[in-house]
mmCIF file of C-alpha atoms in Angstrom:
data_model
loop_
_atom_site.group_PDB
_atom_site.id
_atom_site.type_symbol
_atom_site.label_atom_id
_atom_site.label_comp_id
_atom_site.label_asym_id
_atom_site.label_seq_id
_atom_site.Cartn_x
_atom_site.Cartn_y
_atom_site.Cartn_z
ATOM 1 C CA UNK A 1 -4.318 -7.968 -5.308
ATOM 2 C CA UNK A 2 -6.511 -5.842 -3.003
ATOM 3 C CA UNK A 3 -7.358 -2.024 -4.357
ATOM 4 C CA UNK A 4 -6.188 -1.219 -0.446
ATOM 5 C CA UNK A 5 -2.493 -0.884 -1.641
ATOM 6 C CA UNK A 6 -0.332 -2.098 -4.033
ATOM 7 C CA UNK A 7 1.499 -5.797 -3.191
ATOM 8 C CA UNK A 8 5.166 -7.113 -3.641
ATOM 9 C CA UNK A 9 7.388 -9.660 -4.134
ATOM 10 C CA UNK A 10 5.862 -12.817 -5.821
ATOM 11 C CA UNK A 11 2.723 -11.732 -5.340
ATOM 12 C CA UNK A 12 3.074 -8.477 -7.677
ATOM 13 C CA UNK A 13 4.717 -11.481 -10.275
ATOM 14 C CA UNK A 14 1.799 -13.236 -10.458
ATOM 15 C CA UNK A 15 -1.070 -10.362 -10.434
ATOM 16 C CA UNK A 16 1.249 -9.093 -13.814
ATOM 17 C CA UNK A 17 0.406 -12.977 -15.282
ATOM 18 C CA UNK A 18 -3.023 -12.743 -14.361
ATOM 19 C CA UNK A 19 -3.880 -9.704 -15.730
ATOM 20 C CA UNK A 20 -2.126 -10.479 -19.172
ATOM 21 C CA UNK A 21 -3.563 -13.940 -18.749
ATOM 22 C CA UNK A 22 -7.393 -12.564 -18.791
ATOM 23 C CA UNK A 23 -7.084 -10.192 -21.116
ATOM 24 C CA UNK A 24 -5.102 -12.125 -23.875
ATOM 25 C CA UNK A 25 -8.191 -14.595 -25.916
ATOM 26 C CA UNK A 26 -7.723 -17.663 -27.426
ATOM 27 C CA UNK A 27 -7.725 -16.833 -30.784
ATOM 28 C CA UNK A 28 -4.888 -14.191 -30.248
ATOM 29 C CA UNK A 29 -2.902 -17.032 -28.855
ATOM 30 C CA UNK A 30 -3.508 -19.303 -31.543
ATOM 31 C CA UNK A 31 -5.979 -22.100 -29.857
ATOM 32 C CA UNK A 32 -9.402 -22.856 -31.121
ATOM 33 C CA UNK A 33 -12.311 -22.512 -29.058
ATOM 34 C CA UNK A 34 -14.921 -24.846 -28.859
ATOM 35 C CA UNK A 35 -18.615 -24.587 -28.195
ATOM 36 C CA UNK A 36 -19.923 -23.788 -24.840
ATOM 37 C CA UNK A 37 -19.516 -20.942 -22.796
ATOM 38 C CA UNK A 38 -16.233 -20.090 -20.935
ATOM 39 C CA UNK A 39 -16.088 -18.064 -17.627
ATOM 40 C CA UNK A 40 -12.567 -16.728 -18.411
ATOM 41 C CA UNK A 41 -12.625 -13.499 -20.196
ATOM 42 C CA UNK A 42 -9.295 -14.774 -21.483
ATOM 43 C CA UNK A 43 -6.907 -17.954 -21.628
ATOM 44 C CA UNK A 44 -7.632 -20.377 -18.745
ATOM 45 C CA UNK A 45 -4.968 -21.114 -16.541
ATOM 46 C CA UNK A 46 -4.424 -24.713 -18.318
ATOM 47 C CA UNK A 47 -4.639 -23.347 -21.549
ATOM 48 C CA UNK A 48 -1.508 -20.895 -20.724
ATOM 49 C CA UNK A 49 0.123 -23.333 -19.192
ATOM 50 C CA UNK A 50 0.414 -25.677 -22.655
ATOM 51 C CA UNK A 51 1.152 -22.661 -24.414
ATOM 52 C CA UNK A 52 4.073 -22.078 -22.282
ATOM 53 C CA UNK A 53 5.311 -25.552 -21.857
ATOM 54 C CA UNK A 54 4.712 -25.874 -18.468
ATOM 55 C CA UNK A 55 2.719 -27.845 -15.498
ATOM 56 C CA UNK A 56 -0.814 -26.638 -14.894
ATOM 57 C CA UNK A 57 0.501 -26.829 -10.961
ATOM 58 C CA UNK A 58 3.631 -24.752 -11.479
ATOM 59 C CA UNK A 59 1.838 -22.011 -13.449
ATOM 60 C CA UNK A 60 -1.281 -21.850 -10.827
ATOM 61 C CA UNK A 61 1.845 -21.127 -8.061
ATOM 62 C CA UNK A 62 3.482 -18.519 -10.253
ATOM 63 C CA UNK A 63 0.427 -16.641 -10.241
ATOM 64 C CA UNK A 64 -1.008 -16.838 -6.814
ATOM 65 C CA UNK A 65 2.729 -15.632 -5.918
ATOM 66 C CA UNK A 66 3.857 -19.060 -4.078
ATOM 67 C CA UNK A 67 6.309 -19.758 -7.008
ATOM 68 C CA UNK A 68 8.977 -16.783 -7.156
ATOM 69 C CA UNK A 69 11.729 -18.422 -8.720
ATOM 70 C CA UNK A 70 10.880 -19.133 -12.489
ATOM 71 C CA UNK A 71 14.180 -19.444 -14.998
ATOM 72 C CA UNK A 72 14.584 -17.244 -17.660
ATOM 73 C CA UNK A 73 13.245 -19.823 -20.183
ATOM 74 C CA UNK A 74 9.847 -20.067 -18.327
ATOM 75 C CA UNK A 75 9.560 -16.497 -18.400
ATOM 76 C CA UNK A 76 10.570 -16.317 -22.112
ATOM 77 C CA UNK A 77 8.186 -19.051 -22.497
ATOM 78 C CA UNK A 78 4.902 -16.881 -21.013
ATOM 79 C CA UNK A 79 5.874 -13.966 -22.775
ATOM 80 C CA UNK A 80 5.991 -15.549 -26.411
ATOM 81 C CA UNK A 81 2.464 -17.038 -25.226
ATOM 82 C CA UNK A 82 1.336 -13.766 -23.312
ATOM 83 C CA UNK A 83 2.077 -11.956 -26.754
ATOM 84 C CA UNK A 84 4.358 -9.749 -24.708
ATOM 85 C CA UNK A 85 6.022 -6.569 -26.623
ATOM 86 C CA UNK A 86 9.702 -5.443 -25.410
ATOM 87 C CA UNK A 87 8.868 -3.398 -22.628
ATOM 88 C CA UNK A 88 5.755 -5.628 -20.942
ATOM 89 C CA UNK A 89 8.957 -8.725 -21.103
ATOM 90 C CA UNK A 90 11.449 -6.406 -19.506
ATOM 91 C CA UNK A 91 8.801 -6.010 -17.247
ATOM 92 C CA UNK A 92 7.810 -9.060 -16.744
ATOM 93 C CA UNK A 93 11.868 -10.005 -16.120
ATOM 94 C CA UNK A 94 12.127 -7.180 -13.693
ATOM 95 C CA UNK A 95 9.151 -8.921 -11.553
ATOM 96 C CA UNK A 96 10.999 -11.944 -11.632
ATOM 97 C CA UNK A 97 14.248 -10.898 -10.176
ATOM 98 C CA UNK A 98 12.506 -8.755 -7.592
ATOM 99 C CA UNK A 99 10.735 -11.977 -6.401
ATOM 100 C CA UNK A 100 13.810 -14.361 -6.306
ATOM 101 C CA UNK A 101 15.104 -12.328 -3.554
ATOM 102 C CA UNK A 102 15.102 -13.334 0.014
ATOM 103 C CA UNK A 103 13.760 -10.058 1.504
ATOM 104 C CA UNK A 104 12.788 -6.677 0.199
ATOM 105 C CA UNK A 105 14.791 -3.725 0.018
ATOM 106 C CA UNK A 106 14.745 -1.031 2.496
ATOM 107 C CA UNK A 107 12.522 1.499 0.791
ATOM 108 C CA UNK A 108 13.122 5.283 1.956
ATOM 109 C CA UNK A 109 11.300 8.168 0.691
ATOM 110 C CA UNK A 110 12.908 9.691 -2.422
ATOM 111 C CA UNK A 111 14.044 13.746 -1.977
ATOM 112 C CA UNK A 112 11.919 15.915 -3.625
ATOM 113 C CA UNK A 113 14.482 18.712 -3.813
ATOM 114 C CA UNK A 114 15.230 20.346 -7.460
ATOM 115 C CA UNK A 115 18.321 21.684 -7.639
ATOM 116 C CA UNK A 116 18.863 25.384 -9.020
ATOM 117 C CA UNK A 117 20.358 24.792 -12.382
ATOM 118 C CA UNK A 118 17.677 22.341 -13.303
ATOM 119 C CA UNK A 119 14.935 25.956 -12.370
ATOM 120 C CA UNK A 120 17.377 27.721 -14.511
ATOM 121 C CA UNK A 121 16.882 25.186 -17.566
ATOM 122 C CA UNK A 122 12.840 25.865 -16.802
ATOM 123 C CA UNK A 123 13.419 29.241 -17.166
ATOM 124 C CA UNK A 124 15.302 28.568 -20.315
ATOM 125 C CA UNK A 125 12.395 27.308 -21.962
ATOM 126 C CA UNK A 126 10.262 29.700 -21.495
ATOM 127 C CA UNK A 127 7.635 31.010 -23.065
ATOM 128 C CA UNK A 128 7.293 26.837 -23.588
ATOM 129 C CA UNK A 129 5.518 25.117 -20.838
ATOM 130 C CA UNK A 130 7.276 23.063 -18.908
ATOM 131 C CA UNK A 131 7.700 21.317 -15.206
ATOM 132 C CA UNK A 132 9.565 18.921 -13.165
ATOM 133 C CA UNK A 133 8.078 15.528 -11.670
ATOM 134 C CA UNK A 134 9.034 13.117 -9.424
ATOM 135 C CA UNK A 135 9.024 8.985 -10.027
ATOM 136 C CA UNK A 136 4.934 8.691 -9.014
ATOM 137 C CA UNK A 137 3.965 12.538 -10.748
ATOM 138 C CA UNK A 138 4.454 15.123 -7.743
ATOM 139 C CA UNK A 139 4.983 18.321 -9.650
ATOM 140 C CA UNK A 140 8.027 19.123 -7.885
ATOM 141 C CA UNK A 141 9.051 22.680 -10.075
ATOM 142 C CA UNK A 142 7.314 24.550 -13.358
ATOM 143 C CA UNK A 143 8.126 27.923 -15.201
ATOM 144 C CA UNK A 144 4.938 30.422 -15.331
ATOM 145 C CA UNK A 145 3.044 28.490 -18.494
ATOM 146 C CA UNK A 146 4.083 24.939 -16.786
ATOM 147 C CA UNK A 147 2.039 25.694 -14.126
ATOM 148 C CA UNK A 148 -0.286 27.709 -15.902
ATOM 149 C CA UNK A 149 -1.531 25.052 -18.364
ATOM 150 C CA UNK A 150 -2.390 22.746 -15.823
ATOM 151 C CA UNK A 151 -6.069 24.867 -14.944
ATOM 152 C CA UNK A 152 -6.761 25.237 -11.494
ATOM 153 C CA UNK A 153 -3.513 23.057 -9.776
ATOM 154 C CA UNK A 154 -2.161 26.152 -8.792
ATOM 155 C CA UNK A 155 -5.451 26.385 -6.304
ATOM 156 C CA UNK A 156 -4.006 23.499 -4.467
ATOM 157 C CA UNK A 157 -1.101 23.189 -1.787
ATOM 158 C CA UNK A 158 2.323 22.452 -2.949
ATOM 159 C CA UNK A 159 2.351 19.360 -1.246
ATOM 160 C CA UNK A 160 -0.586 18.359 -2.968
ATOM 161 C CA UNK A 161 0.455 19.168 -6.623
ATOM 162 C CA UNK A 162 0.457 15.823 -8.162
ATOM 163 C CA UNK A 163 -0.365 15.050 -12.084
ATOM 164 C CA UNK A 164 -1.783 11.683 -11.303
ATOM 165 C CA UNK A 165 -4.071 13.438 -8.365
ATOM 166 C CA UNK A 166 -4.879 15.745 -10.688
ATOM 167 C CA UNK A 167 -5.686 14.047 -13.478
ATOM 168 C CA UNK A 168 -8.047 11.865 -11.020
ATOM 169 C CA UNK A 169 -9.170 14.281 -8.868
ATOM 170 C CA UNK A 170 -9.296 18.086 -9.898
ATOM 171 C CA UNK A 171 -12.685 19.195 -11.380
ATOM 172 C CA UNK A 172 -11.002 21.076 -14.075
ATOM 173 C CA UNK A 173 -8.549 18.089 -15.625
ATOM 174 C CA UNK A 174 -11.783 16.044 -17.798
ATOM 175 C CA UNK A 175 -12.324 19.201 -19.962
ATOM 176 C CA UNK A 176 -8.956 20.298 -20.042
ATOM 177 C CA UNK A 177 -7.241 17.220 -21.846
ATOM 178 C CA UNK A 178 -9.231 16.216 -25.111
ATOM 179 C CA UNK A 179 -8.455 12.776 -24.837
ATOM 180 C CA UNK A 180 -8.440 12.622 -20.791
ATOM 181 C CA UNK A 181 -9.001 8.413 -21.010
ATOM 182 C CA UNK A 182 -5.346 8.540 -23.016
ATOM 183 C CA UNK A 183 -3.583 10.414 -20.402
ATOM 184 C CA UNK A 184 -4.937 8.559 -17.644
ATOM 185 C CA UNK A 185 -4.068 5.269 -19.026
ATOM 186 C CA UNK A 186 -0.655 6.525 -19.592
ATOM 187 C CA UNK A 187 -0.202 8.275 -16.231
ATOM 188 C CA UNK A 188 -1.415 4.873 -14.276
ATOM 189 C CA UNK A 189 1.009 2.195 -16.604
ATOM 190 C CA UNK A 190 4.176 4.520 -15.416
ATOM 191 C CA UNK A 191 2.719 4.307 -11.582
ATOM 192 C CA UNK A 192 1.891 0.485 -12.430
ATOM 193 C CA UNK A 193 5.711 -0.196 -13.737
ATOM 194 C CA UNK A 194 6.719 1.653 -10.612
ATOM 195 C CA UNK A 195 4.700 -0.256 -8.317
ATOM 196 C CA UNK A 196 6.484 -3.835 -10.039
ATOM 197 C CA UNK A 197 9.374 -3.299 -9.250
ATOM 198 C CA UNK A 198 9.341 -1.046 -6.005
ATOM 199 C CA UNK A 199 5.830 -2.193 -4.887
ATOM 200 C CA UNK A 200 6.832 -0.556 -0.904
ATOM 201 C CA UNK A 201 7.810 2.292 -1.687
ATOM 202 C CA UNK A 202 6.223 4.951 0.482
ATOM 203 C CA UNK A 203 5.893 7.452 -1.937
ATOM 204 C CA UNK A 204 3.756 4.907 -4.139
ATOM 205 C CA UNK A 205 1.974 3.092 -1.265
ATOM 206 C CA UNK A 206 0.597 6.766 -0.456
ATOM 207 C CA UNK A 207 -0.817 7.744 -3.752
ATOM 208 C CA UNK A 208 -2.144 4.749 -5.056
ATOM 209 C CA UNK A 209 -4.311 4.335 -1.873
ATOM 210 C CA UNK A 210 -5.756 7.607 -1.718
ATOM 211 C CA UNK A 211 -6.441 7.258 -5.977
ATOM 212 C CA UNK A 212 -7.691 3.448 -5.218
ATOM 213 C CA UNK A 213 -9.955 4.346 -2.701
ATOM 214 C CA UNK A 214 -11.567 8.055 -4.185
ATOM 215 C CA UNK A 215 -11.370 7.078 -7.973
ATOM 216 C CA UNK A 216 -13.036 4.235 -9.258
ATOM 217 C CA UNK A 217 -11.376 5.068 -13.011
ATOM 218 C CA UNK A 218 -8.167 4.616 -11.179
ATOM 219 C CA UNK A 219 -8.968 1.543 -9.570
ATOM 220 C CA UNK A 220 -10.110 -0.202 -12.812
ATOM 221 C CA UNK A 221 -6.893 0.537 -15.020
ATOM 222 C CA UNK A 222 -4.803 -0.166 -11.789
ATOM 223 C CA UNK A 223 -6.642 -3.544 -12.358
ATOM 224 C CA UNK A 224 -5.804 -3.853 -15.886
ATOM 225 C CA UNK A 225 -1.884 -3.961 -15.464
ATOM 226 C CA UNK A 226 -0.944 -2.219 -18.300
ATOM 227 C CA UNK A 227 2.580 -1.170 -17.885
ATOM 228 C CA UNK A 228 3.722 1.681 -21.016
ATOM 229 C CA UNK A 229 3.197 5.199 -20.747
ATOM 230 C CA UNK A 230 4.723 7.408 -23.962
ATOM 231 C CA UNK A 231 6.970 9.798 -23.396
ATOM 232 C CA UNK A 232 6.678 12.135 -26.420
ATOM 233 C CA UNK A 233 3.809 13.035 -28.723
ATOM 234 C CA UNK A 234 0.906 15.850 -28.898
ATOM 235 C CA UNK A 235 -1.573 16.875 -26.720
ATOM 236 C CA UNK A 236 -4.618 19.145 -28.014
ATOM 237 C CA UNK A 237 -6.208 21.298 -24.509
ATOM 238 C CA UNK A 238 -9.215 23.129 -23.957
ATOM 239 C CA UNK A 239 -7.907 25.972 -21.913
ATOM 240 C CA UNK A 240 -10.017 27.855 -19.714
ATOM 241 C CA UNK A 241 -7.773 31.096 -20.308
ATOM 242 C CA UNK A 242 -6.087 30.696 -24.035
ATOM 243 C CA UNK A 243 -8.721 28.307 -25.798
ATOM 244 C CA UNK A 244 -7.984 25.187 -27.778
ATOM 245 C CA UNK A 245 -4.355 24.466 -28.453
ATOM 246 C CA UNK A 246 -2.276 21.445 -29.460
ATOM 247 C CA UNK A 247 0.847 20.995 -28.289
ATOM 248 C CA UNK A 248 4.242 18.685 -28.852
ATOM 249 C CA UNK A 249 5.487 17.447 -25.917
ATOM 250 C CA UNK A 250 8.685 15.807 -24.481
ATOM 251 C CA UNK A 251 9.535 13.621 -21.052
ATOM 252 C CA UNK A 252 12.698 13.264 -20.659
ATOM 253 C CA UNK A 253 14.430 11.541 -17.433
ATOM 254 C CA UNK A 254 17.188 13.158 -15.442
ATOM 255 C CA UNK A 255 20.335 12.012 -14.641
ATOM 256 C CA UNK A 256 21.506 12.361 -10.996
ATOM 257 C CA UNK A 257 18.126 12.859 -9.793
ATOM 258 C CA UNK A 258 15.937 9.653 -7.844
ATOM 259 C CA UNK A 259 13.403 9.693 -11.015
ATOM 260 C CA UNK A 260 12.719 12.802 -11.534
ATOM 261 C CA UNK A 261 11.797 13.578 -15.244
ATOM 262 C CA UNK A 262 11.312 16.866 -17.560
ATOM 263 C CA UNK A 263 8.282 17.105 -19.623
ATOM 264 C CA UNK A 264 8.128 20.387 -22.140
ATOM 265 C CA UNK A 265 5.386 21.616 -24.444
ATOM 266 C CA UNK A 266 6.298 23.279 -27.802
ATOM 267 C CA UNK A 267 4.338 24.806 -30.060
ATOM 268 C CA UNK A 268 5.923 25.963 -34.345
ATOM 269 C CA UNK A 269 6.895 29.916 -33.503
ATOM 270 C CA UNK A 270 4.458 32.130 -35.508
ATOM 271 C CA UNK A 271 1.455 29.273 -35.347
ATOM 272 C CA UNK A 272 -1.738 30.225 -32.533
ATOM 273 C CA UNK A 273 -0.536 27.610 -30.695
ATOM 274 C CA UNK A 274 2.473 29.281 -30.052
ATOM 275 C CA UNK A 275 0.910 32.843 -29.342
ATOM 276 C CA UNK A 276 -1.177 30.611 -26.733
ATOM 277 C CA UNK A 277 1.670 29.409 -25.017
ATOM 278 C CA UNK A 278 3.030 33.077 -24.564
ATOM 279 C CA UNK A 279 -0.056 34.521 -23.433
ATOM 280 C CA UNK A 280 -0.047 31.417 -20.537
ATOM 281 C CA UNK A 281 3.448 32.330 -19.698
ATOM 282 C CA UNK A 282 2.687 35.899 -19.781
ATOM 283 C CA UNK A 283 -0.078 34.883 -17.629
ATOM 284 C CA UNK A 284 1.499 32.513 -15.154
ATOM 285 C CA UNK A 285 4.125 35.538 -14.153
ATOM 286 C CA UNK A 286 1.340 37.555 -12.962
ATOM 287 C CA UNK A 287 1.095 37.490 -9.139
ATOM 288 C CA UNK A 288 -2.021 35.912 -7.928
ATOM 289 C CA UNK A 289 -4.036 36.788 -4.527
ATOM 290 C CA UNK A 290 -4.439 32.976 -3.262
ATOM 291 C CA UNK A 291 -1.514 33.515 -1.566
ATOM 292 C CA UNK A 292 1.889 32.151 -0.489
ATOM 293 C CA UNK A 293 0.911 28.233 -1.516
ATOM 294 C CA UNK A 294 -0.268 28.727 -4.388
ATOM 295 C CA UNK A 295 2.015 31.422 -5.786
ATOM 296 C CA UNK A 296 4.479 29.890 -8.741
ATOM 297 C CA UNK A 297 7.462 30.832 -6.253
ATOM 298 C CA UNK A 298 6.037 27.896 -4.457
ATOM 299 C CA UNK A 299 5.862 26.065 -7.197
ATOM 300 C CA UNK A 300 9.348 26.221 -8.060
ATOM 301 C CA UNK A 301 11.220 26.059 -4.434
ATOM 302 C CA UNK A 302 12.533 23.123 -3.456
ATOM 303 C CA UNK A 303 11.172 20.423 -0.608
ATOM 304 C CA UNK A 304 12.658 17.643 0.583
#
């Protein structure tokens, strides 16, 4: 796969097998190496191919994406030698099916519009942080601290409010998140899992080639194929405005929306985290002079 733009079909089958293939050794398959020195970071081609039970030919087309129909006990087979955990197989089975068909989908751009009782729940939660994302990250609504907590996004257009371009891209994101690397691997595996099994999508195609081609930290762990991002957990921050904080967080995915998910901080009522949160909601309601596309009613109104 180029870093131009994200590929398809059989072709996004095999870079998934390639990428586990290189970075899975021989001793964490089972085999033992002899002398010598080996110019495959991981298993060789052959070697995966005995593991799995199948031709050294028929393997080499699955993974330059010229095979695209492999049964279900080939792909079972690769995963048991790929050391594959739950959600990399049901990955992996996803890819499959995708390339087995005879053309591509249609892809059409996914509406970005939040509808008003899903603001109200925002406002619910308040003083906790929390915001509205679409499939690939566009911050699509927040309450005051949502937006808040995220230093400096508020600087930026709407249209440009994206976690993943943040993350990536904003000055202020590397000393905001203590462990930035975490996040970042995270936010790329949920873009990478998108890109498997929706690899046109224009959304996608967008945002991974602008991140591919001004983020070299993006391009890498694009590279590496890793495919889980948690959805629940705690964050510590270095906030420019409140100080250090950690918080619990939540994602949760909505029903009748196309992908968008929830993600909430929460702090124990009574603890410093939790007097940070209010002062960053308290905060976030203030009107600021950057004017009308930055302001948090911005944030929050819909765009399709």
């Amino acid at each position: 796969m180029t870093r131009e733009q994200p590929a398809g079909g059989g072709i996004e089958l095999g870079s998934f097998l390639r990428a586990r293939r290189i970075r899975t050794t021989p001793a964490e398959a089972g085999l033992t190496v002899g002398p010598g020195l080996r110019r495959t970071p991981g298993l060789r081609r052959e070697e995966l191919a005995t593991l799995a039970g199948i031709s050294i030919d028929y393997y080499a087309r699955l993974e330059r994406g010229k095979e695209t129909r492999p049964s279900p006990s080939v792909l079972d087979s690769l995963a048991r030698a790929l050391r594959l955990e739950e959600a990399e197989r049901e990955h992996l089975r996803e890819l499959a099916a995708r390339a087995a068909r005879h053309a591509p989908e249609p892809a059409s751009p996914p509406s970005r519009a939040v509808r008003p009782h899903l603001k109200l729940v925002l406002e619910t939660l308040r003083p906790s942080p929390a915001y509205i994302v679409s499939r690939t990250n566009d911050l699509l609504a927040a309450n005051p601290g949502g937006l808040r907590l995220l230093a400096g996004i508020e600087e930026w257009p709407v249209r440009q409010r994206n976690i993943a371009r943040y993350l990536f891209l904003h000055p202020a994101a590397r000393d905001l998140f203590h462990d930035w690397a975490t996040q970042v691997r995270g936010c790329v595996a949920r873009l990478r899992a998108l890109a498997g099994t929706d690899p046109d999508a224009p959304d996608l195609t967008r945002l991974a080639g602008e991140l591919l081609l001004n983020s070299p930290e993006f391009a890498r762990l694009w590279e590496r194929y890793d495919i889980r991002g948690r959805s629940y957990g705690h964050k510590t921050f270095h906030h420019p405005e409140v100080g250090d904080l950690t918080l619990g967080y939540q994602s949760m995915e909505l029903e009748g929306t196309p992908g968008h998910r929830l993600l909430t901080y929460y702090a124990e009522p009574g603890t410093p985290d939790h007097d940070a949160l209010v002062l960053l909601d308290l905060l976030g309601s203030q009107p600021t002079p950057r004017g009308p596309a930055s302001s948090q009613d911005a944030a929050t109104s819909p765009s399709t």
